[in-house]
Short mmCIF file of C-alpha atoms and ligand atoms in Angstrom, two decimals:
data_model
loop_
_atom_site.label_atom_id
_atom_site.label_comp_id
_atom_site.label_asym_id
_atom_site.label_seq_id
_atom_site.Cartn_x
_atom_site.Cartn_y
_atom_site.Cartn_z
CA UNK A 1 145.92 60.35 156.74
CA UNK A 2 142.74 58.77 157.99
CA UNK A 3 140.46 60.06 159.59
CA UNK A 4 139.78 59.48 163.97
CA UNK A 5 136.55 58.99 164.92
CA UNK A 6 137.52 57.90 168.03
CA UNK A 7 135.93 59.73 171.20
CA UNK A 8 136.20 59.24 174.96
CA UNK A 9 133.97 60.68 177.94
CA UNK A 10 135.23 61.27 181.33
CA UNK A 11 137.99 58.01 180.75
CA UNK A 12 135.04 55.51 178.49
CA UNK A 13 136.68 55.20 175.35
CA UNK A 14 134.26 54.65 172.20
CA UNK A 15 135.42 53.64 168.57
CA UNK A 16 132.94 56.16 167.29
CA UNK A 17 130.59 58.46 169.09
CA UNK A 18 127.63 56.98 167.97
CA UNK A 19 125.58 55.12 170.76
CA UNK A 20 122.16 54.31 171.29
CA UNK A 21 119.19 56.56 173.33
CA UNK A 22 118.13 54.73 176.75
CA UNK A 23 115.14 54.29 176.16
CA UNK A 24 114.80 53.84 172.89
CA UNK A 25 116.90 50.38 172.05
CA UNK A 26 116.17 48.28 175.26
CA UNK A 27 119.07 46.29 175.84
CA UNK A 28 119.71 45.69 172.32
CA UNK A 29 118.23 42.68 171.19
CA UNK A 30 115.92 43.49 168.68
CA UNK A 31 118.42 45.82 167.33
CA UNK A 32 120.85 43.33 166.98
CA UNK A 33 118.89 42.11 164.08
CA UNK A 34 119.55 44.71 161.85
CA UNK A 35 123.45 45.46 162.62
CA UNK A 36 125.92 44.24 164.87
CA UNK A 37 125.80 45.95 167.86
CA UNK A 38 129.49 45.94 168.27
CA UNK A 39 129.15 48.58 165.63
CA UNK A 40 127.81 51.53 168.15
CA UNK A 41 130.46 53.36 170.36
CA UNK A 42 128.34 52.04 173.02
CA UNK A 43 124.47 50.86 173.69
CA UNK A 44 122.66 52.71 176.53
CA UNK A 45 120.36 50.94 178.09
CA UNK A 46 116.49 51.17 178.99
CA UNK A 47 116.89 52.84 182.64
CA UNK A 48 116.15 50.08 185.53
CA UNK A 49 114.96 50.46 188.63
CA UNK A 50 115.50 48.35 192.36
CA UNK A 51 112.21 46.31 191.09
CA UNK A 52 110.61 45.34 188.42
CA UNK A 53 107.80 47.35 186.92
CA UNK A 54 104.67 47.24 184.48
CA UNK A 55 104.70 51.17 183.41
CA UNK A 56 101.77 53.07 182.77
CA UNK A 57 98.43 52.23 181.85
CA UNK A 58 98.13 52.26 178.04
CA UNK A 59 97.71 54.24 175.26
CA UNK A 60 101.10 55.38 175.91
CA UNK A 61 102.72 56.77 172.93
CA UNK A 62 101.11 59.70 170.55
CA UNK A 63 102.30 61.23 167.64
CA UNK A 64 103.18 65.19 167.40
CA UNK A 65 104.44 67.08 164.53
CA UNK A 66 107.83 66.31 164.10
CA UNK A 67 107.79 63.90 167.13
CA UNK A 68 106.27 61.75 169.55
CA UNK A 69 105.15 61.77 173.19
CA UNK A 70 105.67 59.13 175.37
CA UNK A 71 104.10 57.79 178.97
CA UNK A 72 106.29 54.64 179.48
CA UNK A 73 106.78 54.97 183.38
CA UNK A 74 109.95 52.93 183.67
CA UNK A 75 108.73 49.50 182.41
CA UNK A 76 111.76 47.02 183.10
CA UNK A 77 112.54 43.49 184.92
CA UNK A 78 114.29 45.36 188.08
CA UNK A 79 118.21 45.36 188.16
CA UNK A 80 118.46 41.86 189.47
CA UNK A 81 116.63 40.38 186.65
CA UNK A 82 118.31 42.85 184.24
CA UNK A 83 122.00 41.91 185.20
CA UNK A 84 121.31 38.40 185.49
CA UNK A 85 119.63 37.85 182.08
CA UNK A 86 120.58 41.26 179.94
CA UNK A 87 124.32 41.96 180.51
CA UNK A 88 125.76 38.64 179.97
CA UNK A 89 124.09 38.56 176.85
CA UNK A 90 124.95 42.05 175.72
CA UNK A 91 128.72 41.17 177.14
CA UNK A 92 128.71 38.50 174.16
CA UNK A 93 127.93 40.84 171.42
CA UNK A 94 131.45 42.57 172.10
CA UNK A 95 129.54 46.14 172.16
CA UNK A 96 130.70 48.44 175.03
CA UNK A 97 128.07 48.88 177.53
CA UNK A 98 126.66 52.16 179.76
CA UNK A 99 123.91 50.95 182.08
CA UNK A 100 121.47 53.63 183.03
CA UNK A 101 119.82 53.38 186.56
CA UNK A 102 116.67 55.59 187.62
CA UNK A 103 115.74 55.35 191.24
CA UNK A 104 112.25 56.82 193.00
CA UNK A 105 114.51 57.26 195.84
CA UNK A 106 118.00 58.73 197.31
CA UNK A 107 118.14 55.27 198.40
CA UNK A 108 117.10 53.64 195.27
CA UNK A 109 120.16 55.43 193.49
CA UNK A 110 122.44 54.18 196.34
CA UNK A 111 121.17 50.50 195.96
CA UNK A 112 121.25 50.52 192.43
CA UNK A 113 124.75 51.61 192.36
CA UNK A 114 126.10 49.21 194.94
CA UNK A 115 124.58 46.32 192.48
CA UNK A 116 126.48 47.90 189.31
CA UNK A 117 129.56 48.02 191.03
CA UNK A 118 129.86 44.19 191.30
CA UNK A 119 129.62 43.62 187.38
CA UNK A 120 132.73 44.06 185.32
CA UNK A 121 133.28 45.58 182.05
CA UNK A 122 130.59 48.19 182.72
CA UNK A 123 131.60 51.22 180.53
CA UNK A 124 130.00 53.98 182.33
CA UNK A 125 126.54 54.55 183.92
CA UNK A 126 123.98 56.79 183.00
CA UNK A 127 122.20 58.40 185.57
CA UNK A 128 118.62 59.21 184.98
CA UNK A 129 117.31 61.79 187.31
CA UNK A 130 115.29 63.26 184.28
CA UNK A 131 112.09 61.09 183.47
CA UNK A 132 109.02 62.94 182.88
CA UNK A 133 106.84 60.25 183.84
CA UNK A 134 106.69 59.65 187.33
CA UNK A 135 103.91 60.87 190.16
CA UNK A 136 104.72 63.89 190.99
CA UNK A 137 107.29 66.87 189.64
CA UNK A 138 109.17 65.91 192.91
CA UNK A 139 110.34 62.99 191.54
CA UNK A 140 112.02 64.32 189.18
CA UNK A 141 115.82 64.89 190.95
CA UNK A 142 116.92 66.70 188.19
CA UNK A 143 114.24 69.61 188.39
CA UNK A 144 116.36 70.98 191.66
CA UNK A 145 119.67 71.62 192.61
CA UNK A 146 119.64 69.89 196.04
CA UNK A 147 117.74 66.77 195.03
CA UNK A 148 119.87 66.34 191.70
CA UNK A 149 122.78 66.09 194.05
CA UNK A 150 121.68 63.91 196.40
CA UNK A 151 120.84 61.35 193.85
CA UNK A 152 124.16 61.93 192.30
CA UNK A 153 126.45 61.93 195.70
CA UNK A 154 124.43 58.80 196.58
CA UNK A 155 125.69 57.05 193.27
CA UNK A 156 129.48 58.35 193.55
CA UNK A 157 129.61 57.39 197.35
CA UNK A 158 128.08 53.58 196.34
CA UNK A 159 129.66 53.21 192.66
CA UNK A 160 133.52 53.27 193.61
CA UNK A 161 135.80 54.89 191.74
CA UNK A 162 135.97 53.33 188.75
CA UNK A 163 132.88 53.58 186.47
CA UNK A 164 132.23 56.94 185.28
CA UNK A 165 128.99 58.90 186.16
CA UNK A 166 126.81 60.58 183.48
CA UNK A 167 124.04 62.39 185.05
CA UNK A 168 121.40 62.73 182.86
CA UNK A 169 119.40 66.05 182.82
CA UNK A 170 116.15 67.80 182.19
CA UNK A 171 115.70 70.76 179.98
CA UNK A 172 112.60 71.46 181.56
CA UNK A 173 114.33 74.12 184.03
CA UNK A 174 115.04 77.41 184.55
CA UNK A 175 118.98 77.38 183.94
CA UNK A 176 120.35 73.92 183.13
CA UNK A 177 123.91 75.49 183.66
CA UNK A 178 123.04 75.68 187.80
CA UNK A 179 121.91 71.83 187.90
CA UNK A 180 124.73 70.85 185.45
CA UNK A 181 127.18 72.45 188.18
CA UNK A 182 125.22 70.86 191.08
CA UNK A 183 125.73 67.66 189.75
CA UNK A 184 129.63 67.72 188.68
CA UNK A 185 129.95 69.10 191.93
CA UNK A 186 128.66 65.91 193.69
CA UNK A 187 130.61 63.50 191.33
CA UNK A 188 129.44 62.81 188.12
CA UNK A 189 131.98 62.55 185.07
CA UNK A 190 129.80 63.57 182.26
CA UNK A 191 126.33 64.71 181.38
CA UNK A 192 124.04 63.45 179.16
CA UNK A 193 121.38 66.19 177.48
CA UNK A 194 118.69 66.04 176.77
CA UNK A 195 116.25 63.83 178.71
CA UNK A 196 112.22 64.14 176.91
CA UNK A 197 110.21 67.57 177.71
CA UNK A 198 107.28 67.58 179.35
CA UNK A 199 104.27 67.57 177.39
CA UNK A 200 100.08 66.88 176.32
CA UNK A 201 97.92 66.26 173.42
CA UNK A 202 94.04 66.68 173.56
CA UNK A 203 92.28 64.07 170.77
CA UNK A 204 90.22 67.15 169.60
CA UNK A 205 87.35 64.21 168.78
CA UNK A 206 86.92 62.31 172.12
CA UNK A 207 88.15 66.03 173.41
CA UNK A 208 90.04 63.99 176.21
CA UNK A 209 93.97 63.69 176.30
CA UNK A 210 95.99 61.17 174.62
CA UNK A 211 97.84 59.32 177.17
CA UNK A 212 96.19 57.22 180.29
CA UNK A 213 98.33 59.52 182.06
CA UNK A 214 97.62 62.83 180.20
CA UNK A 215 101.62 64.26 180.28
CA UNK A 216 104.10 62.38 178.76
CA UNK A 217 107.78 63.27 177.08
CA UNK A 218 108.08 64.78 174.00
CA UNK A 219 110.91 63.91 171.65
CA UNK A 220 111.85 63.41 167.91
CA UNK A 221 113.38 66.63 165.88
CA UNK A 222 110.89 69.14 167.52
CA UNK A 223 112.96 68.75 170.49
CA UNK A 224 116.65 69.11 168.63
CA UNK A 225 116.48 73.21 168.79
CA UNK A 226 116.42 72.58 173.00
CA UNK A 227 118.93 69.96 172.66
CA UNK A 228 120.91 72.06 171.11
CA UNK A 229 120.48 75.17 172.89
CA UNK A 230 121.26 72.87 176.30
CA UNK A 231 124.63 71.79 175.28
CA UNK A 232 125.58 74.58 173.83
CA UNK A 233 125.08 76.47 177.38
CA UNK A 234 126.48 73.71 179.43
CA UNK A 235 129.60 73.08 177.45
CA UNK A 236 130.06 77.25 178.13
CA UNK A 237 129.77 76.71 181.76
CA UNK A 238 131.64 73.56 182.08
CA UNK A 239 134.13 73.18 179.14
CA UNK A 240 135.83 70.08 180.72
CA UNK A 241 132.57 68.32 181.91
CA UNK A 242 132.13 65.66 178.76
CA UNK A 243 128.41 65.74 177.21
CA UNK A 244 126.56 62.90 175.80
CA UNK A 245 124.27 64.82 173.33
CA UNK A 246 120.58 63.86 172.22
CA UNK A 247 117.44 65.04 170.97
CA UNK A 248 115.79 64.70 167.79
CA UNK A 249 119.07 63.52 165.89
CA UNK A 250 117.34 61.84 162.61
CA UNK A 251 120.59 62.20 160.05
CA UNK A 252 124.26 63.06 160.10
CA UNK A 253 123.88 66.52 159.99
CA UNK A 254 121.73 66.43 162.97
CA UNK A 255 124.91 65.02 165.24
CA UNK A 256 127.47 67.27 163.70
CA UNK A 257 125.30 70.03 164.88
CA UNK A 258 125.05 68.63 168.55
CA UNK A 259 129.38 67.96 168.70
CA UNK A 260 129.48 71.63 167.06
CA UNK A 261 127.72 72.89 170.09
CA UNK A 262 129.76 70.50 173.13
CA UNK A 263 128.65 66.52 172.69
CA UNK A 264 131.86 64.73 173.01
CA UNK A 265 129.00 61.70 171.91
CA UNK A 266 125.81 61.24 170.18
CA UNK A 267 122.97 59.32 171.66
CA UNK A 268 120.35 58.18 168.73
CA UNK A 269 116.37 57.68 170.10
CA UNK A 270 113.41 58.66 168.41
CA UNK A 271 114.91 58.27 164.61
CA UNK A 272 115.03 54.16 166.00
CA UNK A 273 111.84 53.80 165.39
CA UNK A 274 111.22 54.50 162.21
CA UNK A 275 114.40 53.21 161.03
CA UNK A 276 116.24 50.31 163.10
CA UNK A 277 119.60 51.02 161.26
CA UNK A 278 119.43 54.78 161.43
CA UNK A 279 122.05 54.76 164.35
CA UNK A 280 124.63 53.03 161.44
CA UNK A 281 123.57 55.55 158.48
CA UNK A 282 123.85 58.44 161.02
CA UNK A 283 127.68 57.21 161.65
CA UNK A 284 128.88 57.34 158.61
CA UNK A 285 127.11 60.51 157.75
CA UNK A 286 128.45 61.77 160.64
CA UNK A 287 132.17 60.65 159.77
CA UNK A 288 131.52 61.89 156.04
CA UNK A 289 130.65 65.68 157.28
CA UNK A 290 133.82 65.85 159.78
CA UNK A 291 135.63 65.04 157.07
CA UNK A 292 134.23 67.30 154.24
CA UNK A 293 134.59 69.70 156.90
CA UNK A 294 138.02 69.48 156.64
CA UNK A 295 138.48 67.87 160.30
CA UNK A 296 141.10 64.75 161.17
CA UNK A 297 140.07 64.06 164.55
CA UNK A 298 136.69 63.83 165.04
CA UNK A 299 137.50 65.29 169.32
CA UNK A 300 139.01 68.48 166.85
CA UNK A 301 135.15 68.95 165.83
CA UNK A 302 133.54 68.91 169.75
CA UNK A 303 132.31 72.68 170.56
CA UNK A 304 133.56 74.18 167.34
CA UNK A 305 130.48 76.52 167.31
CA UNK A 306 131.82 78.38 170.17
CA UNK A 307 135.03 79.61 168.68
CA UNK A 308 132.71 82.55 167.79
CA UNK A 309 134.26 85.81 168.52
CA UNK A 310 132.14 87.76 170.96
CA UNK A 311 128.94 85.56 170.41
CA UNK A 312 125.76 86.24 172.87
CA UNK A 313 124.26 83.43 174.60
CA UNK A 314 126.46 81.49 177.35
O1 RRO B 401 110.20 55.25 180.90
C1 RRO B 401 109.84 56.40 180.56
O2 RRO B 401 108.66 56.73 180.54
C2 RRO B 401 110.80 57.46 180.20
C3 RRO B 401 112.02 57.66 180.83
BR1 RRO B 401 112.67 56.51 182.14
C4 RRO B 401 112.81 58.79 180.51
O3 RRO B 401 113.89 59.05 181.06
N1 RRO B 401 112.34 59.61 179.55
C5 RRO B 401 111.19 59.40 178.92
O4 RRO B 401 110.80 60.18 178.04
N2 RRO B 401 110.42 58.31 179.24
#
């Protein structure tokens, strides 16, 4: 028998549950010269805002063992430019496609939804209430219950019924599990964990910080432990919620370990970088340990790890 590597999230159905980071890919073009996009389960794209936007000052990206920081600040065309010029393209490379949206606003989220929900053969959308690199903590929705679902409700009342909703969350809380419920309260379908934590680096020469902006988001494999940890907890709280798992996946091994603890997907970032094609090995590693593992379904393999008897920790 063959084996299904099939996966679905909240009614999206992917071929294989390997998709890209937002973030990390754009929307796909220079990617697209290494593999065939329609390869991925889906492509996430680079969150967009209402208008276009330049980021933050430079430098902007500094190494850290066993990851990276980054300052980006939301650098995009705005969502008109973006669905005018990015989506038709993408729409001709036959890969499925989950727009992600990031708003400074309530209002932003609401406008930004109302322009999605004109566009056909939208997969889902990601919603990124997570970035670390805005003004001020109070930016970031996702740091508080009541702002995390007004950003969401604004999407769900403005989106239609149709497109499904992955909120996309920051570990750098107290209890994810209380924001996770906020948010599937107000509408969204699925989760997506983990975005970037918070973080610095002092050049111990010039003795000044790293980044223009000093903090920035730290990801690559230092970060998988949290990922981990993060889905783990919020698949225990909300078994039915779907998750959309990254952080620090580099290899196979590395997304077998996020579906054992609740990803129904795998989002790959950081690992990009260094390797264009490592979303393509990390699929068929991926399919190569479900199988060894003895699993036909690939869905059979989602939150295996907490079939535990009387484990501590949800
Ligand atoms: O653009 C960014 O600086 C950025 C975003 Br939107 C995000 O969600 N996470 C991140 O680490 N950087």
């Amino acid at each position: 028998m063959s084996f299904d590597f099939s996966t679905a999230m909240a009614g999206a159905r992917f071929s294989n549950p390997i998709l890209t980071a937002s973030g990390c890919a754009g929307s796909g073009k220079e990617l697209s010269q290494f593999f065939r996009l329609s390869e991925l389960g889906a492509i996430v794209t680079k969150s967009i805002m209402v208008k276009p936007r330049s980021g933050r000052a430079t430098p902007r990206m500094a190494e850290t063992p066993s990851g990276m920081l980054n300052s980006i600040g939301l650098q995009g065309p705005g969502i008109d430019q973006f669905l005018e010029n990015d989506i038709p393209w993408l729409k001709e490379q036959g890969v499925k496609i989950v727009i992600s949206i990031a708003g400074e606003s309530v209002e932003d989220y609401a406008v930004l939804a109302r322009k999605v929900r004109g566009v056909a053969g939208i997969t889902a959308l990601e919603v990124n209430i997570s970035c670390p690199n805005v003004e001020n903590r109070g930016q970031v929705f996702a740091c508080n219950p009541t702002t995390a679902r007004e950003a969401i409700s604004a999407v769900r009342r403005n989106i239609g019924g149709e497109v499904p909703i992955i909120a996309k969350l920051t570990p750098d809380v107290t209890d994810i599990t209380e924001i996770a419920r906020e948010v599937v309260d107000a509408g969204a379908d699925g989760l997506a964990l983990i975005n970037t934590l918070l973080g610095m680096v002092i050049d111990t020469n010039t003795m000044l910080p790293k980044l223009s902006q000093k903090t920035g988001g730290l990801s690559g494999p230092a970060i998988r432990p949290v990922a981990v940890r993060a889905i783990y907890q919020v698949h225990a709280a909300l078994p039915n919620t779907p998750i959309l798992g990254m952080g620090g996946v580099a290899s196979g091994r590395d997304a077998f370990e996020l579906v054992l603890a609740g990803a129904s997907a795998v989002s790959v970032g950081t690992a990009t970088f260094g390797n264009p094609t490592a979303a393509m090995a990390i699929k068929q590693e991926l399919e190569e340990i479900c199988i060894q593992r003895g699993f036909q379904n690939f869905r059979d393999a989602i939150g295996f790890a907490h079939r535990v008897e009387g484990g501590d920790g949800e």
